[in-house]
mmCIF file of C-alpha atoms and ligand atoms in Angstrom:
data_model
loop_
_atom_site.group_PDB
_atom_site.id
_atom_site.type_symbol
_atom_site.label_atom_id
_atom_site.label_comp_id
_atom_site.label_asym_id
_atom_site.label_seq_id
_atom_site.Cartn_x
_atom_site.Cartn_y
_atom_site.Cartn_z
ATOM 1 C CA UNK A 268 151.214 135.676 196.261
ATOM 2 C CA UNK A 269 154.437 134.402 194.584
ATOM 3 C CA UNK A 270 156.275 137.715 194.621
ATOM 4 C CA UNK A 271 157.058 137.134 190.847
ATOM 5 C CA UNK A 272 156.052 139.994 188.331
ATOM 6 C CA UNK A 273 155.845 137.400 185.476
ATOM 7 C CA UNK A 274 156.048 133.597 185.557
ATOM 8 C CA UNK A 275 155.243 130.595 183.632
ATOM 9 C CA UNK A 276 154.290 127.701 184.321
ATOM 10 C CA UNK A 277 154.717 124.317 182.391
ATOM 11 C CA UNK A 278 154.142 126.220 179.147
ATOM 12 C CA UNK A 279 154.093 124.926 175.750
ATOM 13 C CA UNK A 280 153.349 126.141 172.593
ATOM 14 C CA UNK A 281 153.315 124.171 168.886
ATOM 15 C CA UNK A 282 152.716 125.725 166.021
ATOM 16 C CA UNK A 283 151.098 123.461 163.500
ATOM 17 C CA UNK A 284 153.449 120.272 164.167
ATOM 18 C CA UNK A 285 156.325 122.530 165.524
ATOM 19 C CA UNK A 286 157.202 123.224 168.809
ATOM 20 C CA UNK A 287 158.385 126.191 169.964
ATOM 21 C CA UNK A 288 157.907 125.931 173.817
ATOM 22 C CA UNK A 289 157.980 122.820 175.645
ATOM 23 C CA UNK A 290 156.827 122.696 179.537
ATOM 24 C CA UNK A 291 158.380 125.968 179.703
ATOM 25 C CA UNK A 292 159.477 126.969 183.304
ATOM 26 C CA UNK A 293 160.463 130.839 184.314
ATOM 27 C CA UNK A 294 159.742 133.321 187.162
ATOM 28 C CA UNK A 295 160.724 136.364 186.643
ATOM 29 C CA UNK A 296 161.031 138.608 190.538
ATOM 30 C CA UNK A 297 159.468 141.756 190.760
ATOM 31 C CA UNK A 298 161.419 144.765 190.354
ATOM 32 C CA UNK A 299 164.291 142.855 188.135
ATOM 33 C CA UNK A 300 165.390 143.605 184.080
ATOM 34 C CA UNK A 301 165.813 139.990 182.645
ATOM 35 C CA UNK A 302 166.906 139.714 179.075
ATOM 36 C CA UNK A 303 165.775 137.403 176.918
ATOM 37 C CA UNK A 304 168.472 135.969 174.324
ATOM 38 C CA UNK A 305 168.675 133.340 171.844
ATOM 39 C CA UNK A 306 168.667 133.203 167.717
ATOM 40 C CA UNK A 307 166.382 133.845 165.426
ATOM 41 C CA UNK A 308 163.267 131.907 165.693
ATOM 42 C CA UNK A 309 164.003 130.247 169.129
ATOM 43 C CA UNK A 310 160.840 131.269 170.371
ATOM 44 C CA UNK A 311 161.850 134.645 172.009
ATOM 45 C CA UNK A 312 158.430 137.207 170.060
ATOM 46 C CA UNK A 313 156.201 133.730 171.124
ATOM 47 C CA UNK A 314 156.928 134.028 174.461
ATOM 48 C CA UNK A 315 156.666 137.485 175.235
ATOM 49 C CA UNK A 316 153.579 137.465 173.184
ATOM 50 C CA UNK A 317 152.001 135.172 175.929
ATOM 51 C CA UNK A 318 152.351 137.806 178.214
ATOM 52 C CA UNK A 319 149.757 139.525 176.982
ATOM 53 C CA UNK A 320 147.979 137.186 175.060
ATOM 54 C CA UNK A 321 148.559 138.049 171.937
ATOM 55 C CA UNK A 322 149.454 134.025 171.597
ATOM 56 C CA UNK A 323 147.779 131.470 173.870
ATOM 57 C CA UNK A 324 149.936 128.610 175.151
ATOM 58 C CA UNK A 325 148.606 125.335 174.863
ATOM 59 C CA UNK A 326 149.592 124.178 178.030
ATOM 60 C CA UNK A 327 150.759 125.580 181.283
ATOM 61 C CA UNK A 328 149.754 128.445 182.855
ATOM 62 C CA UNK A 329 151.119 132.645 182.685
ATOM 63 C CA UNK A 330 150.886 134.694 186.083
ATOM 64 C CA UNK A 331 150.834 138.606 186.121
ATOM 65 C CA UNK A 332 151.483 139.045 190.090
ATOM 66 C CA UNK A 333 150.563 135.691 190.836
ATOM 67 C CA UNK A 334 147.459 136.295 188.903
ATOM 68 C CA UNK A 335 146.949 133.250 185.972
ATOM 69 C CA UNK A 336 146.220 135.752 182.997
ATOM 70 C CA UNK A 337 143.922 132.972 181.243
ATOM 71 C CA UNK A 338 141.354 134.293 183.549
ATOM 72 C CA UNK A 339 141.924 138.302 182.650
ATOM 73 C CA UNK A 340 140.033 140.621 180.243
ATOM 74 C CA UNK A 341 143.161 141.142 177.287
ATOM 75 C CA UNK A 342 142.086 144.226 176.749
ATOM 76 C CA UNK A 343 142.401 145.508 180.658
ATOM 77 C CA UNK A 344 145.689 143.054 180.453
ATOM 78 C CA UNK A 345 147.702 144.832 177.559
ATOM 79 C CA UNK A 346 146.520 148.368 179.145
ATOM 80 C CA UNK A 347 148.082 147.874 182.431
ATOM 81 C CA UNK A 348 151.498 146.486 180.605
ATOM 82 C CA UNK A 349 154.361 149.390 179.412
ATOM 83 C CA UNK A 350 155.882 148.422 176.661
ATOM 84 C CA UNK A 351 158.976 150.525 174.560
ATOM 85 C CA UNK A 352 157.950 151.617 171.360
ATOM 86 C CA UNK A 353 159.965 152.305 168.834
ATOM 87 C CA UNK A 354 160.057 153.183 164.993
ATOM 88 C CA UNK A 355 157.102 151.815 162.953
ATOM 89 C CA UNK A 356 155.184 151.205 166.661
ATOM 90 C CA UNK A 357 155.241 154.909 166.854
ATOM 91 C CA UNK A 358 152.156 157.085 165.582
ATOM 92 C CA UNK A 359 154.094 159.733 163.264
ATOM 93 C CA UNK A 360 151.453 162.221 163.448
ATOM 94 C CA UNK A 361 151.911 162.514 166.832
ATOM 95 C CA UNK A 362 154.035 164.083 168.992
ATOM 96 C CA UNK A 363 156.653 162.464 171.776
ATOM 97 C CA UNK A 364 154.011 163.641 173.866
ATOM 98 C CA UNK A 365 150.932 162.368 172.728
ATOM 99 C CA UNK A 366 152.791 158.666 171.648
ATOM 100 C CA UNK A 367 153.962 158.459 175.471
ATOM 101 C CA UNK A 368 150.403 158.584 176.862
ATOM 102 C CA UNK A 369 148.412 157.025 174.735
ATOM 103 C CA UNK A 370 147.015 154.455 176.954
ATOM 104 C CA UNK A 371 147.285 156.156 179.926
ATOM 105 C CA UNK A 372 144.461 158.503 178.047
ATOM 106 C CA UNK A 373 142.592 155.526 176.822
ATOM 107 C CA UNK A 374 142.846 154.583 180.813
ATOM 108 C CA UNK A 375 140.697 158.140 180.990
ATOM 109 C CA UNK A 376 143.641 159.493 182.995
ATOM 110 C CA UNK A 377 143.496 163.599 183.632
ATOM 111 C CA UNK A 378 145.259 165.668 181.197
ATOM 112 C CA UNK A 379 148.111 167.414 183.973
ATOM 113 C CA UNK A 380 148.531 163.336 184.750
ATOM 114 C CA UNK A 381 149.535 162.531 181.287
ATOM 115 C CA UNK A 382 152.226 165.240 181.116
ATOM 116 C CA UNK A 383 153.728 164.767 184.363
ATOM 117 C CA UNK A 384 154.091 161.011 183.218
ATOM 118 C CA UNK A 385 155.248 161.607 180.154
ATOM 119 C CA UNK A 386 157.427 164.487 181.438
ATOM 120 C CA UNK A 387 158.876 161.844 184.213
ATOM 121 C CA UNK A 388 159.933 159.013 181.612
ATOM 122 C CA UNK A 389 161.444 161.404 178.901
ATOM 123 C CA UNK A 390 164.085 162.682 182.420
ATOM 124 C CA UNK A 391 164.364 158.831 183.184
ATOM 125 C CA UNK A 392 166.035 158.091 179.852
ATOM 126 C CA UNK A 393 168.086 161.173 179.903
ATOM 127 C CA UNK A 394 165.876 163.183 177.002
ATOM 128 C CA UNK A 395 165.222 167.155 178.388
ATOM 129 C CA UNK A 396 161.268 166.522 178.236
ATOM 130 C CA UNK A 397 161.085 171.080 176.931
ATOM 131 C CA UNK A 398 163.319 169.709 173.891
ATOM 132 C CA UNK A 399 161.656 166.792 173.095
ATOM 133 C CA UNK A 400 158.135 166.084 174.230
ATOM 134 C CA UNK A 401 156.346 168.399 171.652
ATOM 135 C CA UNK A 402 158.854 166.944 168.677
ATOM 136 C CA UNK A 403 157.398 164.340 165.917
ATOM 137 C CA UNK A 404 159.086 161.018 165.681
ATOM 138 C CA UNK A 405 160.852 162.097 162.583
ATOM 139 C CA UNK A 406 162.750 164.695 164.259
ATOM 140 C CA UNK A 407 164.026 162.521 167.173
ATOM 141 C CA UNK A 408 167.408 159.995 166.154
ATOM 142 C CA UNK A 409 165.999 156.968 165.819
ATOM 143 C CA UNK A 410 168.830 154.985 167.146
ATOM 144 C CA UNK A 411 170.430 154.497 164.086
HETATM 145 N N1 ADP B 172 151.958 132.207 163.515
HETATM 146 C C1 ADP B 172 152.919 131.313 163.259
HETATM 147 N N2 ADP B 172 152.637 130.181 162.558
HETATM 148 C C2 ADP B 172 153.590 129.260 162.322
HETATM 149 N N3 ADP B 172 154.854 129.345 162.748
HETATM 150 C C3 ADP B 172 155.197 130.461 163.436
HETATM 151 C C4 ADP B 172 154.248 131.488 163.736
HETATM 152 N N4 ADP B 172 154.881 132.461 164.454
HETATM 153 C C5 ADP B 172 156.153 132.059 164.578
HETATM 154 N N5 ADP B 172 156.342 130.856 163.987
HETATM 155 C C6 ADP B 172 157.599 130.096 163.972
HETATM 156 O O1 ADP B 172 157.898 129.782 165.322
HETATM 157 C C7 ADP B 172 159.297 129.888 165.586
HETATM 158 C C8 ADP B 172 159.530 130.866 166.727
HETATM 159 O O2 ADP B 172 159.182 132.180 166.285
HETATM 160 P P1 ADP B 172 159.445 133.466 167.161
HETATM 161 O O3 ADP B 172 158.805 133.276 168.497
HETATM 162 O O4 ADP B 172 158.976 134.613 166.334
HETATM 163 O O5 ADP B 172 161.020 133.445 167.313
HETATM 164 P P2 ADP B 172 162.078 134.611 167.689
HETATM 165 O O6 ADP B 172 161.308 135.804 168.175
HETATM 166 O O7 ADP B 172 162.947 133.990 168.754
HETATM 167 O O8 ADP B 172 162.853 134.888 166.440
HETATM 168 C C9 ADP B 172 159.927 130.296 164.259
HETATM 169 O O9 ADP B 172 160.396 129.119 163.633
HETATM 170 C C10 ADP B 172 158.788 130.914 163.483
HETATM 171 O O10 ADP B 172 158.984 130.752 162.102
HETATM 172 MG MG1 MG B 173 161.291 137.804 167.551
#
C-alpha cells in the first residue's frame, strides 16, 4: 500500500498523432488538496478524466489507494469518487438536497443517511443547510 490517494504511473496519452501525456509521473498523498494548473489544452480535463476512466491512457498505469484502476468496474469506480458540481452538472429540477445525494442514493444508502450527508457538506462550505438544502439551483448564486 503506497499511502497515495491517486497516482500515476508512466502515463501517456496521444490523441490521434498528438500527445498530450508523455510517461506521466504523479502521486498525489492521501488527505492533501493539489491543484492542477496549466493553459488551455495542456492536458489538465485528460488527466483527471483518467481518474475515472472516462479516458484510458495508453500507457502507464492509474492507482486509486494503491489499487491499478484498469482492473476496477467504472461504474463502482466513478460511484465511490466526490466530485463538485456546479452549473450545467447540476439537475435543475432538483433540489440542493436531492443534487447532493444523488449517488449516495444510487449507492442504496438510507434516506436519514442522505440528509445527514448532505446536511454535513452544505455546514462544511459555510451554506446554513435550513436555508438552502430544499432551494433549486436557480435560486442559489451561482458564483457569478
Ligand atoms: N477527444 C479528443 N480528440 C482529439 N483531441 C482531443 C480530444 N480531447 C482533447 N483533445 C485535445 O487534447 C489537448 C488537451 O485537452 P484537455 O485535456 O481538454 O486540455 P485542458 O483541460 O488542459 O484544457 C487539447 O489540444 C485538445 O484539443
Ligand atoms: Mg479542461
Amino acid at each position: 500500500m503506497s499511502g497515495n490517494a491517486v497516482e500515476f504511473v508512466d502515463v501517456s496519452k496521444s490523441y490521434t498523432s498528438t500527445s498530450i501525456q508523455k510517461n506521466f509521473d504523479l502521486a498525489i498523498p492521501g488527505g492533501k488538496i493539489i491543484t492542477i494548473i496549466g493553459p488551455s489544452g495542456c492536458g489538465k480535463t485528460t488527466l483527471l478524466k483518467m481518474i475515472n476512466r472516462l479516458i484510458e491512457p495508453d500507457s502507464g498505469k492509474v492507482l486509486i489507494e494503491g489499487k491499478d484502476i484498469s482492473g476496477l468496474d467504472p461504474v463502482q469506480l466513478r460511484r465511490n469518487i466526490g466530485y463538485v458540481i456546479q452549473q450545467i452538472g447540476l439537475f435543475p429540477h432538483m433540489t440542493i438536497e436531492q443534487n447532493i445525494s444523488i449517488v449516495p442514493r444510487l449507492k442504496g444508502e438510507k434516506k436519514q443517511h442522505l440528509i445527514d450527508r448532505a446536511t454535513e457538506l452544505l455546514k462544511l462550505i459555510g451554506l446554513e443547510p435550513s436555508r438552502f438544502l430544499g432551494r433549486y439551483p436557480h435560486e442559489l448564486s451561482g458564483g457569478h
